[in-house]
CSV table of N, CA and C in Angstrom, one decimal:
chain,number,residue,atom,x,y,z
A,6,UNK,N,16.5,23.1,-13.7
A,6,UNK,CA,16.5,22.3,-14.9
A,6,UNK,C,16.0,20.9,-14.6
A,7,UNK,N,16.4,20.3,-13.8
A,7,UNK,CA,15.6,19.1,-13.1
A,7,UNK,C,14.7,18.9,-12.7
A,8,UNK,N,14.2,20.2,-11.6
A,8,UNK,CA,13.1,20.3,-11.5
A,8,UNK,C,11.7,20.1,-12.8
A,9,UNK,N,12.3,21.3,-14.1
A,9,UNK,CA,11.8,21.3,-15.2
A,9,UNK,C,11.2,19.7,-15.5
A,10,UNK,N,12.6,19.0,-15.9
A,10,UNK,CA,12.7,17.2,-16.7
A,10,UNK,C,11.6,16.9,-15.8
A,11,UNK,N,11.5,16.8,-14.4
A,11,UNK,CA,10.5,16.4,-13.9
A,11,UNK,C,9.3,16.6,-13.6
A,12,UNK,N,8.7,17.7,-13.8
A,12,UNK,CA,7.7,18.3,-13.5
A,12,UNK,C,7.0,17.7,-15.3
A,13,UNK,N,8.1,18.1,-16.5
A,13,UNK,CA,7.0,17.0,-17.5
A,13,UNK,C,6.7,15.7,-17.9
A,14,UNK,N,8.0,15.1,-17.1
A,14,UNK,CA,7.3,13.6,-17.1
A,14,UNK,C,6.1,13.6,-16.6
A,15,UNK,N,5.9,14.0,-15.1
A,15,UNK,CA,5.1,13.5,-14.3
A,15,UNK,C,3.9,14.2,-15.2
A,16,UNK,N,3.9,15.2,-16.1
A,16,UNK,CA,2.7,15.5,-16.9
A,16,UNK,C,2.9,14.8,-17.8
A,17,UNK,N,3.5,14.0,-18.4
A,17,UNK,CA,3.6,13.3,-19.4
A,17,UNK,C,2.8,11.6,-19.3
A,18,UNK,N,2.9,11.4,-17.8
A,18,UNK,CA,2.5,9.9,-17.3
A,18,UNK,C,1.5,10.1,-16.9
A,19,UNK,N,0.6,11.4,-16.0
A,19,UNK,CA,-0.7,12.2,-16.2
A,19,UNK,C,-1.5,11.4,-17.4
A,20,UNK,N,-1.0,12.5,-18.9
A,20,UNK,CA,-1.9,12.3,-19.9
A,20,UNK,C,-1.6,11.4,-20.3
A,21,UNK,N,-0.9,10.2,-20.0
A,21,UNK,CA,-0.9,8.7,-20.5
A,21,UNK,C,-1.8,7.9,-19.9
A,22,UNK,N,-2.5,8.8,-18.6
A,22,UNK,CA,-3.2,7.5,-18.0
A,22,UNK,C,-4.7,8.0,-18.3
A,23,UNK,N,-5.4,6.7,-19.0
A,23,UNK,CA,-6.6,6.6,-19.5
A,23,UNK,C,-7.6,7.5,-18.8
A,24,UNK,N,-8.7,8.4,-19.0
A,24,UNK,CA,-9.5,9.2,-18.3
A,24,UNK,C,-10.3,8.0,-17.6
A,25,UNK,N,-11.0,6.9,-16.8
A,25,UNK,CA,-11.9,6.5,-16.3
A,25,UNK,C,-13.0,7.4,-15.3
A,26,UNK,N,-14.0,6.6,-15.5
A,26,UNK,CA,-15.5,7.0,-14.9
A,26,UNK,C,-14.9,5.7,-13.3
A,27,UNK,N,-14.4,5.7,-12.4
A,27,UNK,CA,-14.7,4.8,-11.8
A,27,UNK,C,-16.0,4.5,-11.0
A,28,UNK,N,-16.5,5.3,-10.8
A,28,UNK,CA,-18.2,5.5,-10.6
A,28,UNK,C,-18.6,3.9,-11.0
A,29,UNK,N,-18.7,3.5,-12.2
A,29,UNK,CA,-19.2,2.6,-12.9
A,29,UNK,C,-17.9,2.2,-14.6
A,30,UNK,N,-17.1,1.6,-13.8
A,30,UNK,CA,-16.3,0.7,-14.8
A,30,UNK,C,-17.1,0.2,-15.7
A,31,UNK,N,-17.2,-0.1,-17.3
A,31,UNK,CA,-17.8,-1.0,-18.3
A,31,UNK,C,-17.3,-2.0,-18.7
A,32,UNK,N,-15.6,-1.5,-19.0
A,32,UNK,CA,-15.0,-2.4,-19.6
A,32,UNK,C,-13.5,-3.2,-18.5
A,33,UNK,N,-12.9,-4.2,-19.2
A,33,UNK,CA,-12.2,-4.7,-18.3
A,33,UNK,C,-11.0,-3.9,-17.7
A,34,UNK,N,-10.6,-2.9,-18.7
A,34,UNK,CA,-9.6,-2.4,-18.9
A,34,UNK,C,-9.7,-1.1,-17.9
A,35,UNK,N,-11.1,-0.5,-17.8
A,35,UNK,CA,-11.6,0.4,-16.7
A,35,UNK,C,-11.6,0.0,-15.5
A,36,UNK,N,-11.9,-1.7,-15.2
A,36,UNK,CA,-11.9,-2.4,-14.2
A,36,UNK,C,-10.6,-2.2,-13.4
A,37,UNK,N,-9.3,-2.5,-14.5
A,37,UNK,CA,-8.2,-2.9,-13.8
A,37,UNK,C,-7.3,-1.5,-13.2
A,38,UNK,N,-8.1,-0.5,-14.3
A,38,UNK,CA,-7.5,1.4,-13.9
A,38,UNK,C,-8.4,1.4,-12.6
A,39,UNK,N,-9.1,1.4,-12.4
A,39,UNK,CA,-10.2,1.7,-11.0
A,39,UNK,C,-9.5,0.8,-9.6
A,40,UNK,N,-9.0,-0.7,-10.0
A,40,UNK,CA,-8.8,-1.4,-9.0
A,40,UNK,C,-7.0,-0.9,-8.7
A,41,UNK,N,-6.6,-0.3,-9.7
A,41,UNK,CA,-4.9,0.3,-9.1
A,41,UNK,C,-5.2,1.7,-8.5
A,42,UNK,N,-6.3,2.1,-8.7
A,42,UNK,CA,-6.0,3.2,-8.3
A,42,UNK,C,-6.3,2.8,-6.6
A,43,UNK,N,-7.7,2.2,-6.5
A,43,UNK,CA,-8.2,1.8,-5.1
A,43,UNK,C,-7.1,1.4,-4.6
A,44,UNK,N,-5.7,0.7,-4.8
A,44,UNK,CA,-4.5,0.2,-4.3
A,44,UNK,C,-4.1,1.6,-4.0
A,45,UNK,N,-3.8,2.3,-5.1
A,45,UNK,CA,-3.0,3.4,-4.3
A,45,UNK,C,-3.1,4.2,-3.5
A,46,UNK,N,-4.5,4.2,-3.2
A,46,UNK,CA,-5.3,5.1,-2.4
A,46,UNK,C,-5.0,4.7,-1.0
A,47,UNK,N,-5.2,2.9,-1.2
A,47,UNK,CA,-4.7,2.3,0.1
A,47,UNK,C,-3.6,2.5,0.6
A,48,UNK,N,-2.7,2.2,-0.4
A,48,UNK,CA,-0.7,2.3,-0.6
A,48,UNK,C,-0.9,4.0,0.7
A,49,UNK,N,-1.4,5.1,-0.2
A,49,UNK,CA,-1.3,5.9,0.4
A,49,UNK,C,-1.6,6.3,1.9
A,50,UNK,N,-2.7,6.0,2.1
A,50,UNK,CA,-3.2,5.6,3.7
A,50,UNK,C,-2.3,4.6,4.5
A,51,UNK,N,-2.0,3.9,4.0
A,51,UNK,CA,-0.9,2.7,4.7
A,51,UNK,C,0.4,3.4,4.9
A,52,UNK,N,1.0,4.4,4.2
A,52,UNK,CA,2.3,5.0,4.3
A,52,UNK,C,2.1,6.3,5.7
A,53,UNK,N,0.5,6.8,5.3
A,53,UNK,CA,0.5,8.0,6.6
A,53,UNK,C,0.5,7.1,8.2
A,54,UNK,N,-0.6,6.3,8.2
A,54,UNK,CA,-0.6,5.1,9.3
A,54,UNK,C,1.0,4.5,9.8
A,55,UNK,N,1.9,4.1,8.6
A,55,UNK,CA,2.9,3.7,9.1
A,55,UNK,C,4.0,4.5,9.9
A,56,UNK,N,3.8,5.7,9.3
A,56,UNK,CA,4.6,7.1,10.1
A,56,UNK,C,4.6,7.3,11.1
A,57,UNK,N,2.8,7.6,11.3
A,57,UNK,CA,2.6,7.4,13.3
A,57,UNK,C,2.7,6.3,13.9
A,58,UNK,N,2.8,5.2,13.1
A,58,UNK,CA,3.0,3.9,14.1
A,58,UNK,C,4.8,3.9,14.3
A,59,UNK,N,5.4,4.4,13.3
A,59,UNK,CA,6.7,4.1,13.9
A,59,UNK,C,6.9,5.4,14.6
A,60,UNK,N,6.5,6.7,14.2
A,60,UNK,CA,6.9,7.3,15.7
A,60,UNK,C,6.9,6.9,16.8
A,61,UNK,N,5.3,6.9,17.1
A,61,UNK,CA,5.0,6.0,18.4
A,61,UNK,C,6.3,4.7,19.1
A,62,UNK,N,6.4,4.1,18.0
A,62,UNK,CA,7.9,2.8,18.4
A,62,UNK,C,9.0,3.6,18.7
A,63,UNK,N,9.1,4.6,18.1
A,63,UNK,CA,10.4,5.3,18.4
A,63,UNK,C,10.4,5.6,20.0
A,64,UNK,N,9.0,6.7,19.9
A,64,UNK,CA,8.7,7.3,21.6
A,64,UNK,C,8.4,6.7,22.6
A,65,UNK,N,8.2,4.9,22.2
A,65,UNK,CA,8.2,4.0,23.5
A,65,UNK,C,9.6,3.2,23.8
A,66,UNK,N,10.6,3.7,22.7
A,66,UNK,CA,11.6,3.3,22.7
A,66,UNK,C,12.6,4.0,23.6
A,67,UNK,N,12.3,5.5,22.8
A,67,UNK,CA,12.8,6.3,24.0
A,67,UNK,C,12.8,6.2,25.5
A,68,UNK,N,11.7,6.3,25.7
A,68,UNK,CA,10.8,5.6,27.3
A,68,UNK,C,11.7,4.7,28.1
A,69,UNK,N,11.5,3.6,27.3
A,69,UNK,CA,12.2,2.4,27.7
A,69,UNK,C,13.9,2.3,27.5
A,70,UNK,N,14.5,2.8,26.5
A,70,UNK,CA,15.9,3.0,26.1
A,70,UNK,C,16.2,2.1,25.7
A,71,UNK,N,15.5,1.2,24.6
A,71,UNK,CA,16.0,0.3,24.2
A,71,UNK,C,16.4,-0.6,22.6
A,72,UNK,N,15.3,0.5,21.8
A,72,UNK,CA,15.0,0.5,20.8
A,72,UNK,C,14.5,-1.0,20.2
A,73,UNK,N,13.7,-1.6,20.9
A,73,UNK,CA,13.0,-3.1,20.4
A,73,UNK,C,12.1,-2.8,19.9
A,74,UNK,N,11.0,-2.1,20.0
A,74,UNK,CA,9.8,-1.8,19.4
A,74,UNK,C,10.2,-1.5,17.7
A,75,UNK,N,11.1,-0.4,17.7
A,75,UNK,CA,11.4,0.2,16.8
A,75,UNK,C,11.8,-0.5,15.6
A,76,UNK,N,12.6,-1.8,16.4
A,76,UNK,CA,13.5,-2.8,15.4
A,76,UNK,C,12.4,-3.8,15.2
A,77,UNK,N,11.7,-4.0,16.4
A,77,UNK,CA,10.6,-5.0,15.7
A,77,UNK,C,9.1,-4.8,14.8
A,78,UNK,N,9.0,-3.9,15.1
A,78,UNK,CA,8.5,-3.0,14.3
A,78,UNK,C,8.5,-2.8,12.4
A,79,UNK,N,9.7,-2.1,12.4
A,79,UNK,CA,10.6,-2.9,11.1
A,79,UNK,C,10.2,-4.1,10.5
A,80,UNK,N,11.0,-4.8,11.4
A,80,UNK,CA,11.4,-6.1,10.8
A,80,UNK,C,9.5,-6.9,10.6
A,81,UNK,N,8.7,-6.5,11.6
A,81,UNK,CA,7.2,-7.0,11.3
A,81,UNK,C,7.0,-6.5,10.0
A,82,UNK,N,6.8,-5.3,9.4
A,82,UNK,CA,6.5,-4.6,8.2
A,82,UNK,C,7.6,-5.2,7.2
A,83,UNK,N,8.6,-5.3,7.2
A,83,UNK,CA,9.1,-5.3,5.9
A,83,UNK,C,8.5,-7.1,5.7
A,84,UNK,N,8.8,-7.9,6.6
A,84,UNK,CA,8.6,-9.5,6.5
A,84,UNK,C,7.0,-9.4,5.7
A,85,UNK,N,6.2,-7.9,6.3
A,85,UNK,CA,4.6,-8.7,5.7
A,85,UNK,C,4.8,-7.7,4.3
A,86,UNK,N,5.4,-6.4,3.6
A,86,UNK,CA,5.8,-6.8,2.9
A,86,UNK,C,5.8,-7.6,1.8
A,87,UNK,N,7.0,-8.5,2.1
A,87,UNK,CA,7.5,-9.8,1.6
A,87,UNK,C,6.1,-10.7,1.4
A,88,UNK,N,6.0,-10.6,2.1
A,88,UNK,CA,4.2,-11.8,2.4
A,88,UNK,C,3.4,-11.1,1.0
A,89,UNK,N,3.0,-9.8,1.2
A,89,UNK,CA,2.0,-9.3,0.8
A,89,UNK,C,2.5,-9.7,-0.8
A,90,UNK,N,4.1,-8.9,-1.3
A,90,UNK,CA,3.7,-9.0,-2.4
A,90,UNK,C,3.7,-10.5,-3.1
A,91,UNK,N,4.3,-11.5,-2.1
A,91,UNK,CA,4.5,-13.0,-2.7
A,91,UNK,C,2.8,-13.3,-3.1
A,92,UNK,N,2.1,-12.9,-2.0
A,92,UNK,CA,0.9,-13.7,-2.2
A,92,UNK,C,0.3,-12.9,-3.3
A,93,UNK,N,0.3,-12.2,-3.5
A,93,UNK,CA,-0.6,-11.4,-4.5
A,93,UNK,C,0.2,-11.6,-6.1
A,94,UNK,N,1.0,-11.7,-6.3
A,94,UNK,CA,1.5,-12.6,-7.2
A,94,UNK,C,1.3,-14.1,-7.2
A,95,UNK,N,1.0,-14.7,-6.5
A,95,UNK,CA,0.4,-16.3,-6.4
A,95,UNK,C,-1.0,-15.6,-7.0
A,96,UNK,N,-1.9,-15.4,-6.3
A,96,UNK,CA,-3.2,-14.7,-6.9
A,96,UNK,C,-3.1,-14.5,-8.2
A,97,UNK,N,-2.6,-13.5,-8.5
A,97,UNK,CA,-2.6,-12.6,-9.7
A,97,UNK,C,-2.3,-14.0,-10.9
A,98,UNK,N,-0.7,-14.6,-10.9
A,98,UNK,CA,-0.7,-15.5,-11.4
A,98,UNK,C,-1.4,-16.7,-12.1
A,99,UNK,N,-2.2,-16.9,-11.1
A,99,UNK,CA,-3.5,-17.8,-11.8
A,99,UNK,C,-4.1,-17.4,-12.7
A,100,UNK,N,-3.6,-16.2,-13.2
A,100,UNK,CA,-4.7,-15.5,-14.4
A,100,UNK,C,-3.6,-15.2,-15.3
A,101,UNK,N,-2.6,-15.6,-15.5
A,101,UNK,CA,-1.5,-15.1,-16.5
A,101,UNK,C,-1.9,-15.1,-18.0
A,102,UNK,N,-1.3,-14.6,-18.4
A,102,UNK,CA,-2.1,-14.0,-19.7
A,102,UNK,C,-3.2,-13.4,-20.1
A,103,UNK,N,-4.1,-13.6,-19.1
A,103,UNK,CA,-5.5,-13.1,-18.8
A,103,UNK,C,-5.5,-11.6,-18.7
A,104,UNK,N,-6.8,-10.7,-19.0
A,104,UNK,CA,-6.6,-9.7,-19.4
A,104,UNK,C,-7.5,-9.2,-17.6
A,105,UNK,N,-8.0,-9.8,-17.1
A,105,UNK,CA,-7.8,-10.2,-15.9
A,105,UNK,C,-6.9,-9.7,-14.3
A,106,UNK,N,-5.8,-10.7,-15.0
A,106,UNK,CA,-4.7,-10.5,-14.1
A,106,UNK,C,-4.5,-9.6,-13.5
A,107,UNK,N,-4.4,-7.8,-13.8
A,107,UNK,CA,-4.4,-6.7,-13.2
A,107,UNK,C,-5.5,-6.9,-12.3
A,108,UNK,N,-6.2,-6.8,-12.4
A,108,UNK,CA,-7.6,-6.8,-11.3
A,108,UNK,C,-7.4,-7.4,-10.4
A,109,UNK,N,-7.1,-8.7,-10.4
A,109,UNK,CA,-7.1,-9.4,-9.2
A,109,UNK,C,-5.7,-9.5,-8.6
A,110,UNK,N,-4.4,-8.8,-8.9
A,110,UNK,CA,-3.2,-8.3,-8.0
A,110,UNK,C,-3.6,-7.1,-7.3
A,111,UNK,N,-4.4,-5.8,-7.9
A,111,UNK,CA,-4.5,-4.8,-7.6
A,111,UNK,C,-5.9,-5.2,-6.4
A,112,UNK,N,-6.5,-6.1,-6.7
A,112,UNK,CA,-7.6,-5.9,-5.7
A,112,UNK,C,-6.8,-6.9,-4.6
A,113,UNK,N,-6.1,-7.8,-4.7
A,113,UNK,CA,-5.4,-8.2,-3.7
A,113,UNK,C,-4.5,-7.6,-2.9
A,114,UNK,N,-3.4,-6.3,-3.4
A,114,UNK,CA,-2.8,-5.8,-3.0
A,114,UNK,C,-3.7,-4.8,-1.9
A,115,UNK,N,-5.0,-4.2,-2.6
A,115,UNK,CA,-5.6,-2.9,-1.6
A,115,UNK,C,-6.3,-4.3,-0.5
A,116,UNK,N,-7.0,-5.5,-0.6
A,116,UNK,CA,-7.3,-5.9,0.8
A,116,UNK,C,-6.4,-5.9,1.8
A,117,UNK,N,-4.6,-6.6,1.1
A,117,UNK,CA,-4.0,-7.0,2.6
A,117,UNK,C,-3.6,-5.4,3.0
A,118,UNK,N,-3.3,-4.7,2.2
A,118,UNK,CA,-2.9,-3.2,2.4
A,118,UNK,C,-3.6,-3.4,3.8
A,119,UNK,N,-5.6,-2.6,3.4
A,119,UNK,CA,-6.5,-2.6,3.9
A,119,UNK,C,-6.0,-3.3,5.3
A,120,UNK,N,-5.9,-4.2,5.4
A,120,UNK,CA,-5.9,-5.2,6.6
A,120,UNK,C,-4.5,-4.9,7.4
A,121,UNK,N,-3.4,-4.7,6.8
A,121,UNK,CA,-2.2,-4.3,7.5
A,121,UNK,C,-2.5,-3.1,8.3
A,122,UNK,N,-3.0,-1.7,7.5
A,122,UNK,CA,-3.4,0.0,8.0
A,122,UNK,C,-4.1,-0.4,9.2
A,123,UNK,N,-5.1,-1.4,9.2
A,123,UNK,CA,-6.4,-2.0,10.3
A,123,UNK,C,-5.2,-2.3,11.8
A,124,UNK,N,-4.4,-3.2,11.5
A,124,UNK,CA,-3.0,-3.6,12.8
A,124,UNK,C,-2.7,-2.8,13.1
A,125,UNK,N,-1.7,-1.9,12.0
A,125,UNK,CA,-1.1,-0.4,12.1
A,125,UNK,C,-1.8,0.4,13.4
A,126,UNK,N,-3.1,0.4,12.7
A,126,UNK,CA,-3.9,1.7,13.4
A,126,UNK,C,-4.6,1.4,15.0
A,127,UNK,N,-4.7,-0.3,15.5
A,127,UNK,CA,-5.0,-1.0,16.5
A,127,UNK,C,-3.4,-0.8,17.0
A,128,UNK,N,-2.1,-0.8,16.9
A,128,UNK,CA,-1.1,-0.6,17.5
A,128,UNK,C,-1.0,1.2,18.0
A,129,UNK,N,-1.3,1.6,17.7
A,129,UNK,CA,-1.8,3.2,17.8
A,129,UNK,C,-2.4,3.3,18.8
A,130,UNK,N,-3.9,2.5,18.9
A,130,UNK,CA,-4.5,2.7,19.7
A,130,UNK,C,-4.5,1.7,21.1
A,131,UNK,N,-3.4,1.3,20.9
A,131,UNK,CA,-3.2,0.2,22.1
A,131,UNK,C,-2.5,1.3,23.3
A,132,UNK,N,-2.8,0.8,24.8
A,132,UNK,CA,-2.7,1.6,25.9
A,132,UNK,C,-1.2,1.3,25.9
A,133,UNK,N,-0.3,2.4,26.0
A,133,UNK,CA,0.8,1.9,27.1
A,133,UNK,C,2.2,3.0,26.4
């Protein structure tokens, strides 16, 4: 039965959300659907990246027996986080009431995203 409740929201939030061409946005309103989605796309790549990067912390933790990677690790992501969403609300902000606003939170959210997954993926590939 829960299953059910849930299975029609999530069709219900589906057909609420506007059909866009992102191909070629026209209007502002297609702008701001196109630039959340590019976030989430990011959001989503940033969440698989983060997985293997904290495995990895875990299994050099193991290694070593000491679990610092692991904790610092953490504590780096959630502080940038904090960062990311402060700043992108500073950003976004400057456009308050502006019809705007969306665009430039969502396009600020997928760069630092973008640029966090980039760290993530260089700590991956670091020797050791």
């Amino acid at each position: 039965m829960i299953l059910t409740a849930l299975l029609l929201m999530q069709a219900s939030a589906q057909a609420a959300q506007p059909q866009v061409d992102c191909k070629d946005p026209m209007t502002q309103m297609e702008m701001n659907v196109c630039a959340g989605r590019e976030y989430q796309a990011a959001d989503r790549e940033l969440n698989a990246v983060w997985k293997k990067a904290s495995q990895r912390a875990k299994s050099v933790d193991k290694d070593v027996g000491d679990g610092t990677q692991q904790r610092e690790l953490l504590a780096a992501q959630r502080a940038w986080l904090t960062f990311r969403d402060a700043q992108c609300s500073f950003e976004a902000n400057q456009y308050r009431g502006g019809s705007i606003m969306p665009l430039i939170r969502s396009t600020c959210l997928t760069a630092l995203t973008e640029a966090r997954t980039k760290q993530l993926r260089e700590y991956l590939e670091f020797p050791g």
